[in-house]
């Protein structure tokens, strides 16, 4: 609760960090706290997470935390589930084995939760 007033500043600064460890720590925080009240800040976090997943420069840990954040947000915003499925399918072959393992776990959950898709 002490960090909650700084969510907006943290999310706005997220893409500007050059050190992967800082991004990773901030994403780890938002993995646990996706209950953002400000819709603008939530949209920025969603966009940043999708950008991290699509980026060829980001490390696997940052992509994995981004996947987890997007999955948790999709539980509150179900319309994100389909977009997340498409993103995972698109990025699966473009990334490392570690990314594939992490994304497969989330993909299985998403397939169970959405009746629109099947493998």
mmCIF file of N, CA, C and O in Angstrom, residues 16-110:
data_model
loop_
_atom_site.group_PDB
_atom_site.id
_atom_site.type_symbol
_atom_site.label_atom_id
_atom_site.label_comp_id
_atom_site.label_asym_id
_atom_site.label_seq_id
_atom_site.Cartn_x
_atom_site.Cartn_y
_atom_site.Cartn_z
ATOM 1 N N UNK A 16 11.696 3.645 -20.051
ATOM 2 C CA UNK A 16 12.909 4.454 -20.119
ATOM 3 C C UNK A 16 14.116 3.863 -19.418
ATOM 4 O O UNK A 16 15.238 4.343 -19.592
ATOM 5 N N UNK A 17 13.908 2.813 -18.646
ATOM 6 C CA UNK A 17 15.026 2.231 -17.909
ATOM 7 C C UNK A 17 15.954 1.467 -18.836
ATOM 8 O O UNK A 17 15.513 0.673 -19.657
ATOM 9 N N UNK A 18 17.241 1.713 -18.694
ATOM 10 C CA UNK A 18 18.238 1.012 -19.514
ATOM 11 C C UNK A 18 18.709 -0.276 -18.842
ATOM 12 O O UNK A 18 19.171 -1.187 -19.506
ATOM 13 N N UNK A 19 18.581 -0.340 -17.529
ATOM 14 C CA UNK A 19 19.031 -1.507 -16.775
ATOM 15 C C UNK A 19 17.882 -2.512 -16.693
ATOM 16 O O UNK A 19 16.795 -2.189 -16.215
ATOM 17 N N UNK A 20 18.138 -3.732 -17.177
ATOM 18 C CA UNK A 20 17.091 -4.756 -17.189
ATOM 19 C C UNK A 20 16.629 -5.133 -15.787
ATOM 20 O O UNK A 20 15.470 -5.464 -15.586
ATOM 21 N N UNK A 21 17.525 -5.087 -14.822
ATOM 22 C CA UNK A 21 17.164 -5.444 -13.457
ATOM 23 C C UNK A 21 16.099 -4.529 -12.869
ATOM 24 O O UNK A 21 15.221 -4.970 -12.133
ATOM 25 N N UNK A 22 16.159 -3.266 -13.202
ATOM 26 C CA UNK A 22 15.168 -2.311 -12.698
ATOM 27 C C UNK A 22 13.809 -2.597 -13.324
ATOM 28 O O UNK A 22 12.792 -2.648 -12.639
ATOM 29 N N UNK A 23 13.801 -2.816 -14.651
ATOM 30 C CA UNK A 23 12.543 -3.157 -15.333
ATOM 31 C C UNK A 23 11.956 -4.432 -14.739
ATOM 32 O O UNK A 23 10.770 -4.526 -14.495
ATOM 33 N N UNK A 24 12.822 -5.405 -14.525
ATOM 34 C CA UNK A 24 12.382 -6.697 -13.993
ATOM 35 C C UNK A 24 11.766 -6.536 -12.611
ATOM 36 O O UNK A 24 10.712 -7.103 -12.319
ATOM 37 N N UNK A 25 12.382 -5.736 -11.760
ATOM 38 C CA UNK A 25 11.847 -5.515 -10.407
ATOM 39 C C UNK A 25 10.501 -4.793 -10.442
ATOM 40 O O UNK A 25 9.586 -5.162 -9.704
ATOM 41 N N UNK A 26 10.383 -3.795 -11.292
ATOM 42 C CA UNK A 26 9.119 -3.075 -11.394
ATOM 43 C C UNK A 26 8.030 -3.984 -11.943
ATOM 44 O O UNK A 26 6.896 -3.970 -11.467
ATOM 45 N N UNK A 27 8.368 -4.785 -12.951
ATOM 46 C CA UNK A 27 7.376 -5.707 -13.506
ATOM 47 C C UNK A 27 6.964 -6.750 -12.468
ATOM 48 O O UNK A 27 5.810 -7.158 -12.421
ATOM 49 N N UNK A 28 7.906 -7.153 -11.645
ATOM 50 C CA UNK A 28 7.591 -8.114 -10.585
ATOM 51 C C UNK A 28 6.589 -7.507 -9.605
ATOM 52 O O UNK A 28 5.679 -8.195 -9.131
ATOM 53 N N UNK A 29 6.727 -6.246 -9.332
ATOM 54 C CA UNK A 29 5.775 -5.553 -8.464
ATOM 55 C C UNK A 29 4.390 -5.561 -9.099
ATOM 56 O O UNK A 29 3.391 -5.884 -8.453
ATOM 57 N N UNK A 30 4.326 -5.235 -10.388
ATOM 58 C CA UNK A 30 3.026 -5.166 -11.049
ATOM 59 C C UNK A 30 2.446 -6.544 -11.336
ATOM 60 O O UNK A 30 1.255 -6.670 -11.579
ATOM 61 N N UNK A 31 3.271 -7.563 -11.281
ATOM 62 C CA UNK A 31 2.755 -8.924 -11.388
ATOM 63 C C UNK A 31 1.867 -9.234 -10.178
ATOM 64 O O UNK A 31 0.866 -9.931 -10.291
ATOM 65 N N UNK A 32 2.223 -8.686 -9.047
ATOM 66 C CA UNK A 32 1.454 -8.908 -7.817
ATOM 67 C C UNK A 32 0.334 -7.896 -7.630
ATOM 68 O O UNK A 32 -0.612 -8.141 -6.899
ATOM 69 N N UNK A 33 0.465 -6.737 -8.277
ATOM 70 C CA UNK A 33 -0.481 -5.640 -8.053
ATOM 71 C C UNK A 33 -1.002 -5.115 -9.385
ATOM 72 O O UNK A 33 -0.540 -4.090 -9.876
ATOM 73 N N UNK A 34 -1.960 -5.803 -9.958
ATOM 74 C CA UNK A 34 -2.541 -5.351 -11.218
ATOM 75 C C UNK A 34 -3.872 -4.624 -10.995
ATOM 76 O O UNK A 34 -4.592 -4.373 -11.947
ATOM 77 N N UNK A 35 -4.154 -4.302 -9.766
ATOM 78 C CA UNK A 35 -5.417 -3.625 -9.437
ATOM 79 C C UNK A 35 -5.266 -2.110 -9.546
ATOM 80 O O UNK A 35 -5.395 -1.384 -8.574
ATOM 81 N N UNK A 36 -5.005 -1.642 -10.748
ATOM 82 C CA UNK A 36 -4.808 -0.216 -10.978
ATOM 83 C C UNK A 36 -6.156 0.455 -11.205
ATOM 84 O O UNK A 36 -6.965 -0.018 -11.991
ATOM 85 N N UNK A 37 -6.373 1.553 -10.521
ATOM 86 C CA UNK A 37 -7.648 2.258 -10.616
ATOM 87 C C UNK A 37 -7.689 3.221 -11.794
ATOM 88 O O UNK A 37 -8.740 3.506 -12.331
ATOM 89 N N UNK A 38 -6.554 3.732 -12.179
ATOM 90 C CA UNK A 38 -6.464 4.701 -13.266
ATOM 91 C C UNK A 38 -6.417 3.963 -14.603
ATOM 92 O O UNK A 38 -5.477 3.227 -14.885
ATOM 93 N N UNK A 39 -7.437 4.170 -15.431
ATOM 94 C CA UNK A 39 -7.527 3.447 -16.698
ATOM 95 C C UNK A 39 -6.391 3.826 -17.655
ATOM 96 O O UNK A 39 -5.881 2.981 -18.381
ATOM 97 N N UNK A 40 -5.983 5.072 -17.645
ATOM 98 C CA UNK A 40 -4.892 5.522 -18.514
ATOM 99 C C UNK A 40 -3.583 4.811 -18.150
ATOM 100 O O UNK A 40 -2.843 4.362 -19.026
ATOM 101 N N UNK A 41 -3.317 4.694 -16.869
ATOM 102 C CA UNK A 41 -2.103 4.021 -16.404
ATOM 103 C C UNK A 41 -2.170 2.531 -16.716
ATOM 104 O O UNK A 41 -1.178 1.933 -17.150
ATOM 105 N N UNK A 42 -3.332 1.937 -16.542
ATOM 106 C CA UNK A 42 -3.513 0.519 -16.860
ATOM 107 C C UNK A 42 -3.274 0.270 -18.347
ATOM 108 O O UNK A 42 -2.592 -0.687 -18.719
ATOM 109 N N UNK A 43 -3.801 1.136 -19.200
ATOM 110 C CA UNK A 43 -3.594 0.990 -20.649
ATOM 111 C C UNK A 43 -2.124 1.116 -21.011
ATOM 112 O O UNK A 43 -1.622 0.385 -21.873
ATOM 113 N N UNK A 44 -1.419 2.030 -20.365
ATOM 114 C CA UNK A 44 0.019 2.183 -20.619
ATOM 115 C C UNK A 44 0.769 0.921 -20.216
ATOM 116 O O UNK A 44 1.641 0.452 -20.950
ATOM 117 N N UNK A 45 0.418 0.356 -19.071
ATOM 118 C CA UNK A 45 1.059 -0.879 -18.629
ATOM 119 C C UNK A 45 0.787 -2.013 -19.620
ATOM 120 O O UNK A 45 1.695 -2.766 -19.975
ATOM 121 N N UNK A 46 -0.430 -2.120 -20.082
ATOM 122 C CA UNK A 46 -0.788 -3.160 -21.060
ATOM 123 C C UNK A 46 0.018 -2.978 -22.342
ATOM 124 O O UNK A 46 0.616 -3.936 -22.853
ATOM 125 N N UNK A 47 0.064 -1.762 -22.853
ATOM 126 C CA UNK A 47 0.817 -1.493 -24.078
ATOM 127 C C UNK A 47 2.305 -1.779 -23.915
ATOM 128 O O UNK A 47 2.941 -2.350 -24.804
ATOM 129 N N UNK A 48 2.856 -1.376 -22.765
ATOM 130 C CA UNK A 48 4.280 -1.629 -22.507
ATOM 131 C C UNK A 48 4.566 -3.125 -22.438
ATOM 132 O O UNK A 48 5.573 -3.596 -22.978
ATOM 133 N N UNK A 49 3.695 -3.871 -21.794
ATOM 134 C CA UNK A 49 3.899 -5.317 -21.684
ATOM 135 C C UNK A 49 3.851 -5.993 -23.055
ATOM 136 O O UNK A 49 4.677 -6.848 -23.365
ATOM 137 N N UNK A 50 2.890 -5.604 -23.887
ATOM 138 C CA UNK A 50 2.834 -6.151 -25.246
ATOM 139 C C UNK A 50 4.093 -5.766 -26.031
ATOM 140 O O UNK A 50 4.630 -6.579 -26.787
ATOM 141 N N UNK A 51 4.577 -4.546 -25.840
ATOM 142 C CA UNK A 51 5.801 -4.105 -26.523
ATOM 143 C C UNK A 51 7.014 -4.892 -26.045
ATOM 144 O O UNK A 51 7.876 -5.256 -26.857
ATOM 145 N N UNK A 52 7.092 -5.166 -24.743
ATOM 146 C CA UNK A 52 8.209 -5.955 -24.223
ATOM 147 C C UNK A 52 8.210 -7.360 -24.823
ATOM 148 O O UNK A 52 9.251 -7.900 -25.173
ATOM 149 N N UNK A 53 7.030 -7.956 -24.937
ATOM 150 C CA UNK A 53 6.930 -9.303 -25.489
ATOM 151 C C UNK A 53 7.365 -9.322 -26.954
ATOM 152 O O UNK A 53 8.056 -10.234 -27.394
ATOM 153 N N UNK A 54 6.994 -8.310 -27.703
ATOM 154 C CA UNK A 54 7.309 -8.262 -29.132
ATOM 155 C C UNK A 54 8.743 -7.820 -29.415
ATOM 156 O O UNK A 54 9.259 -8.059 -30.505
ATOM 157 N N UNK A 55 9.401 -7.228 -28.450
ATOM 158 C CA UNK A 55 10.750 -6.708 -28.652
ATOM 159 C C UNK A 55 11.783 -7.823 -28.751
ATOM 160 O O UNK A 55 11.744 -8.799 -28.008
ATOM 161 N N UNK A 56 12.715 -7.641 -29.656
ATOM 162 C CA UNK A 56 13.812 -8.610 -29.787
ATOM 163 C C UNK A 56 14.940 -8.287 -28.809
ATOM 164 O O UNK A 56 15.822 -9.118 -28.601
ATOM 165 N N UNK A 57 14.904 -7.105 -28.203
ATOM 166 C CA UNK A 57 15.976 -6.672 -27.305
ATOM 167 C C UNK A 57 15.754 -7.038 -25.851
ATOM 168 O O UNK A 57 16.685 -6.984 -25.058
ATOM 169 N N UNK A 58 14.546 -7.397 -25.491
ATOM 170 C CA UNK A 58 14.237 -7.661 -24.076
ATOM 171 C C UNK A 58 14.637 -9.067 -23.663
ATOM 172 O O UNK A 58 14.607 -10.001 -24.457
ATOM 173 N N UNK A 59 15.009 -9.188 -22.410
ATOM 174 C CA UNK A 59 15.390 -10.486 -21.839
ATOM 175 C C UNK A 59 14.144 -11.325 -21.566
ATOM 176 O O UNK A 59 13.039 -10.815 -21.461
ATOM 177 N N UNK A 60 14.369 -12.624 -21.413
ATOM 178 C CA UNK A 60 13.269 -13.566 -21.210
ATOM 179 C C UNK A 60 12.505 -13.260 -19.928
ATOM 180 O O UNK A 60 11.278 -13.356 -19.902
ATOM 181 N N UNK A 61 13.194 -12.879 -18.886
ATOM 182 C CA UNK A 61 12.521 -12.597 -17.603
ATOM 183 C C UNK A 61 11.535 -11.439 -17.750
ATOM 184 O O UNK A 61 10.422 -11.496 -17.209
ATOM 185 N N UNK A 62 11.916 -10.425 -18.487
ATOM 186 C CA UNK A 62 11.030 -9.283 -18.686
ATOM 187 C C UNK A 62 9.812 -9.710 -19.497
ATOM 188 O O UNK A 62 8.676 -9.332 -19.196
ATOM 189 N N UNK A 63 10.031 -10.540 -20.499
ATOM 190 C CA UNK A 63 8.918 -11.041 -21.310
ATOM 191 C C UNK A 63 8.003 -11.945 -20.484
ATOM 192 O O UNK A 63 6.783 -11.882 -20.610
ATOM 193 N N UNK A 64 8.601 -12.766 -19.633
ATOM 194 C CA UNK A 64 7.796 -13.670 -18.797
ATOM 195 C C UNK A 64 6.940 -12.892 -17.801
ATOM 196 O O UNK A 64 5.754 -13.195 -17.622
ATOM 197 N N UNK A 65 7.517 -11.882 -17.158
ATOM 198 C CA UNK A 65 6.730 -11.058 -16.243
ATOM 199 C C UNK A 65 5.633 -10.314 -16.999
ATOM 200 O O UNK A 65 4.512 -10.176 -16.503
ATOM 201 N N UNK A 66 5.940 -9.861 -18.206
ATOM 202 C CA UNK A 66 4.931 -9.172 -19.015
ATOM 203 C C UNK A 66 3.776 -10.102 -19.347
ATOM 204 O O UNK A 66 2.609 -9.700 -19.291
ATOM 205 N N UNK A 67 4.088 -11.349 -19.678
ATOM 206 C CA UNK A 67 3.037 -12.333 -19.942
ATOM 207 C C UNK A 67 2.155 -12.544 -18.717
ATOM 208 O O UNK A 67 0.932 -12.586 -18.828
ATOM 209 N N UNK A 68 2.775 -12.687 -17.569
ATOM 210 C CA UNK A 68 2.025 -12.892 -16.324
ATOM 211 C C UNK A 68 1.125 -11.697 -16.004
ATOM 212 O O UNK A 68 -0.024 -11.864 -15.608
ATOM 213 N N UNK A 69 1.670 -10.499 -16.186
ATOM 214 C CA UNK A 69 0.882 -9.290 -15.924
ATOM 215 C C UNK A 69 -0.322 -9.233 -16.850
ATOM 216 O O UNK A 69 -1.456 -9.000 -16.417
ATOM 217 N N UNK A 70 -0.087 -9.484 -18.143
ATOM 218 C CA UNK A 70 -1.180 -9.438 -19.112
ATOM 219 C C UNK A 70 -2.217 -10.513 -18.830
ATOM 220 O O UNK A 70 -3.421 -10.271 -18.971
ATOM 221 N N UNK A 71 -1.753 -11.687 -18.411
ATOM 222 C CA UNK A 71 -2.706 -12.743 -18.079
ATOM 223 C C UNK A 71 -3.578 -12.335 -16.892
ATOM 224 O O UNK A 71 -4.793 -12.507 -16.907
ATOM 225 N N UNK A 72 -2.965 -11.777 -15.854
ATOM 226 C CA UNK A 72 -3.731 -11.364 -14.685
ATOM 227 C C UNK A 72 -4.708 -10.238 -15.010
ATOM 228 O O UNK A 72 -5.835 -10.217 -14.523
ATOM 229 N N UNK A 73 -4.279 -9.313 -15.857
ATOM 230 C CA UNK A 73 -5.182 -8.235 -16.267
ATOM 231 C C UNK A 73 -6.319 -8.799 -17.105
ATOM 232 O O UNK A 73 -7.460 -8.359 -17.000
ATOM 233 N N UNK A 74 -6.012 -9.808 -17.924
ATOM 234 C CA UNK A 74 -7.058 -10.398 -18.775
ATOM 235 C C UNK A 74 -8.136 -11.100 -17.956
ATOM 236 O O UNK A 74 -9.251 -11.278 -18.436
ATOM 237 N N UNK A 75 -7.825 -11.480 -16.743
ATOM 238 C CA UNK A 75 -8.850 -12.055 -15.871
ATOM 239 C C UNK A 75 -9.869 -11.002 -15.445
ATOM 240 O O UNK A 75 -11.018 -11.330 -15.157
ATOM 241 N N UNK A 76 -9.440 -9.742 -15.418
ATOM 242 C CA UNK A 76 -10.345 -8.644 -15.082
ATOM 243 C C UNK A 76 -10.922 -8.002 -16.345
ATOM 244 O O UNK A 76 -11.990 -7.419 -16.304
ATOM 245 N N UNK A 77 -10.177 -8.087 -17.436
ATOM 246 C CA UNK A 77 -10.586 -7.521 -18.726
ATOM 247 C C UNK A 77 -10.575 -8.647 -19.760
ATOM 248 O O UNK A 77 -9.609 -8.816 -20.497
ATOM 249 N N UNK A 78 -11.628 -9.456 -19.825
ATOM 250 C CA UNK A 78 -11.639 -10.661 -20.661
ATOM 251 C C UNK A 78 -11.387 -10.435 -22.146
ATOM 252 O O UNK A 78 -10.938 -11.341 -22.839
ATOM 253 N N UNK A 79 -11.648 -9.237 -22.641
ATOM 254 C CA UNK A 79 -11.415 -8.991 -24.062
ATOM 255 C C UNK A 79 -9.928 -9.033 -24.423
ATOM 256 O O UNK A 79 -9.576 -9.138 -25.596
ATOM 257 N N UNK A 80 -9.050 -8.979 -23.436
ATOM 258 C CA UNK A 80 -7.609 -9.086 -23.682
ATOM 259 C C UNK A 80 -7.162 -10.522 -23.938
ATOM 260 O O UNK A 80 -6.082 -10.742 -24.489
ATOM 261 N N UNK A 81 -7.940 -11.488 -23.535
ATOM 262 C CA UNK A 81 -7.545 -12.892 -23.650
ATOM 263 C C UNK A 81 -7.238 -13.288 -25.093
ATOM 264 O O UNK A 81 -6.213 -13.907 -25.363
ATOM 265 N N UNK A 82 -8.099 -12.908 -26.024
ATOM 266 C CA UNK A 82 -7.870 -13.267 -27.423
ATOM 267 C C UNK A 82 -6.610 -12.606 -27.980
ATOM 268 O O UNK A 82 -5.834 -13.237 -28.699
ATOM 269 N N UNK A 83 -6.408 -11.344 -27.642
ATOM 270 C CA UNK A 83 -5.215 -10.641 -28.100
ATOM 271 C C UNK A 83 -3.953 -11.267 -27.516
ATOM 272 O O UNK A 83 -2.941 -11.402 -28.205
ATOM 273 N N UNK A 84 -4.031 -11.687 -26.268
ATOM 274 C CA UNK A 84 -2.892 -12.335 -25.635
ATOM 275 C C UNK A 84 -2.590 -13.685 -26.290
ATOM 276 O O UNK A 84 -1.431 -14.037 -26.506
ATOM 277 N N UNK A 85 -3.622 -14.430 -26.638
ATOM 278 C CA UNK A 85 -3.434 -15.704 -27.341
ATOM 279 C C UNK A 85 -2.716 -15.468 -28.664
ATOM 280 O O UNK A 85 -1.736 -16.151 -28.984
ATOM 281 N N UNK A 86 -3.190 -14.508 -29.444
ATOM 282 C CA UNK A 86 -2.569 -14.214 -30.731
ATOM 283 C C UNK A 86 -1.114 -13.776 -30.573
ATOM 284 O O UNK A 86 -0.248 -14.166 -31.357
ATOM 285 N N UNK A 87 -0.845 -12.977 -29.556
ATOM 286 C CA UNK A 87 0.523 -12.508 -29.318
ATOM 287 C C UNK A 87 1.439 -13.665 -28.958
ATOM 288 O O UNK A 87 2.555 -13.761 -29.466
ATOM 289 N N UNK A 88 0.984 -14.545 -28.102
ATOM 290 C CA UNK A 88 1.794 -15.697 -27.711
ATOM 291 C C UNK A 88 2.072 -16.585 -28.919
ATOM 292 O O UNK A 88 3.207 -17.010 -29.138
ATOM 293 N N UNK A 89 1.051 -16.850 -29.710
ATOM 294 C CA UNK A 89 1.237 -17.687 -30.899
ATOM 295 C C UNK A 89 2.201 -17.032 -31.887
ATOM 296 O O UNK A 89 3.025 -17.716 -32.506
ATOM 297 N N UNK A 90 2.107 -15.730 -32.036
ATOM 298 C CA UNK A 90 2.988 -15.007 -32.951
ATOM 299 C C UNK A 90 4.440 -15.018 -32.475
ATOM 300 O O UNK A 90 5.363 -15.176 -33.267
ATOM 301 N N UNK A 91 4.636 -14.851 -31.175
ATOM 302 C CA UNK A 91 5.990 -14.711 -30.639
ATOM 303 C C UNK A 91 6.654 -16.034 -30.253
ATOM 304 O O UNK A 91 7.845 -16.075 -30.016
ATOM 305 N N UNK A 92 5.909 -17.091 -30.205
ATOM 306 C CA UNK A 92 6.431 -18.365 -29.739
ATOM 307 C C UNK A 92 7.638 -18.843 -30.543
ATOM 308 O O UNK A 92 8.645 -19.263 -29.978
ATOM 309 N N UNK A 93 7.559 -18.763 -31.845
ATOM 310 C CA UNK A 93 8.659 -19.236 -32.688
ATOM 311 C C UNK A 93 9.805 -18.239 -32.788
ATOM 312 O O UNK A 93 10.898 -18.602 -33.228
ATOM 313 N N UNK A 94 9.578 -17.019 -32.387
ATOM 314 C CA UNK A 94 10.588 -15.964 -32.503
ATOM 315 C C UNK A 94 11.448 -15.832 -31.257
ATOM 316 O O UNK A 94 12.350 -15.010 -31.232
ATOM 317 N N UNK A 95 11.160 -16.616 -30.219
ATOM 318 C CA UNK A 95 11.849 -16.455 -28.938
ATOM 319 C C UNK A 95 12.502 -17.762 -28.493
ATOM 320 O O UNK A 95 12.359 -18.798 -29.134
ATOM 321 N N UNK A 96 13.163 -17.688 -27.362
ATOM 322 C CA UNK A 96 13.914 -18.814 -26.828
ATOM 323 C C UNK A 96 13.004 -19.900 -26.255
ATOM 324 O O UNK A 96 11.799 -19.718 -26.107
ATOM 325 N N UNK A 97 13.617 -21.014 -25.894
ATOM 326 C CA UNK A 97 12.883 -22.115 -25.284
ATOM 327 C C UNK A 97 12.273 -21.740 -23.948
ATOM 328 O O UNK A 97 11.189 -22.213 -23.604
ATOM 329 N N UNK A 98 12.951 -20.894 -23.198
ATOM 330 C CA UNK A 98 12.430 -20.460 -21.898
ATOM 331 C C UNK A 98 11.135 -19.664 -22.090
ATOM 332 O O UNK A 98 10.183 -19.828 -21.328
ATOM 333 N N UNK A 99 11.107 -18.818 -23.105
ATOM 334 C CA UNK A 99 9.886 -18.070 -23.394
ATOM 335 C C UNK A 99 8.770 -19.019 -23.807
ATOM 336 O O UNK A 99 7.636 -18.868 -23.380
ATOM 337 N N UNK A 100 9.099 -20.005 -24.623
ATOM 338 C CA UNK A 100 8.091 -20.965 -25.082
ATOM 339 C C UNK A 100 7.488 -21.723 -23.903
ATOM 340 O O UNK A 100 6.278 -21.935 -23.847
ATOM 341 N N UNK A 101 8.321 -22.132 -22.965
ATOM 342 C CA UNK A 101 7.840 -22.855 -21.791
ATOM 343 C C UNK A 101 6.877 -21.994 -20.980
ATOM 344 O O UNK A 101 5.794 -22.441 -20.595
ATOM 345 N N UNK A 102 7.273 -20.760 -20.712
ATOM 346 C CA UNK A 102 6.428 -19.842 -19.941
ATOM 347 C C UNK A 102 5.135 -19.539 -20.681
ATOM 348 O O UNK A 102 4.049 -19.555 -20.101
ATOM 349 N N UNK A 103 5.250 -19.287 -21.971
ATOM 350 C CA UNK A 103 4.063 -18.922 -22.741
ATOM 351 C C UNK A 103 3.107 -20.094 -22.917
ATOM 352 O O UNK A 103 1.897 -19.905 -22.961
ATOM 353 N N UNK A 104 3.629 -21.309 -22.976
ATOM 354 C CA UNK A 104 2.762 -22.492 -23.100
ATOM 355 C C UNK A 104 1.873 -22.666 -21.866
ATOM 356 O O UNK A 104 0.710 -23.035 -21.986
ATOM 357 N N UNK A 105 2.435 -22.389 -20.700
ATOM 358 C CA UNK A 105 1.643 -22.491 -19.466
ATOM 359 C C UNK A 105 0.481 -21.503 -19.479
ATOM 360 O O UNK A 105 -0.650 -21.845 -19.131
ATOM 361 N N UNK A 106 0.764 -20.299 -19.890
ATOM 362 C CA UNK A 106 -0.279 -19.277 -19.934
ATOM 363 C C UNK A 106 -1.271 -19.583 -21.050
ATOM 364 O O UNK A 106 -2.480 -19.422 -20.884
ATOM 365 N N UNK A 107 -0.758 -20.069 -22.170
ATOM 366 C CA UNK A 107 -1.621 -20.399 -23.304
ATOM 367 C C UNK A 107 -2.622 -21.497 -22.942
ATOM 368 O O UNK A 107 -3.795 -21.423 -23.313
ATOM 369 N N UNK A 108 -2.174 -22.500 -22.189
ATOM 370 C CA UNK A 108 -3.083 -23.567 -21.745
ATOM 371 C C UNK A 108 -4.205 -23.003 -20.885
ATOM 372 O O UNK A 108 -5.369 -23.372 -21.031
ATOM 373 N N UNK A 109 -3.862 -22.085 -19.982
ATOM 374 C CA UNK A 109 -4.884 -21.452 -19.141
ATOM 375 C C UNK A 109 -5.861 -20.659 -19.998
ATOM 376 O O UNK A 109 -7.082 -20.718 -19.788
ATOM 377 N N UNK A 110 -5.322 -19.930 -20.954
ATOM 378 C CA UNK A 110 -6.176 -19.105 -21.813
ATOM 379 C C UNK A 110 -7.110 -19.954 -22.661
ATOM 380 O O UNK A 110 -8.272 -19.612 -22.844
#
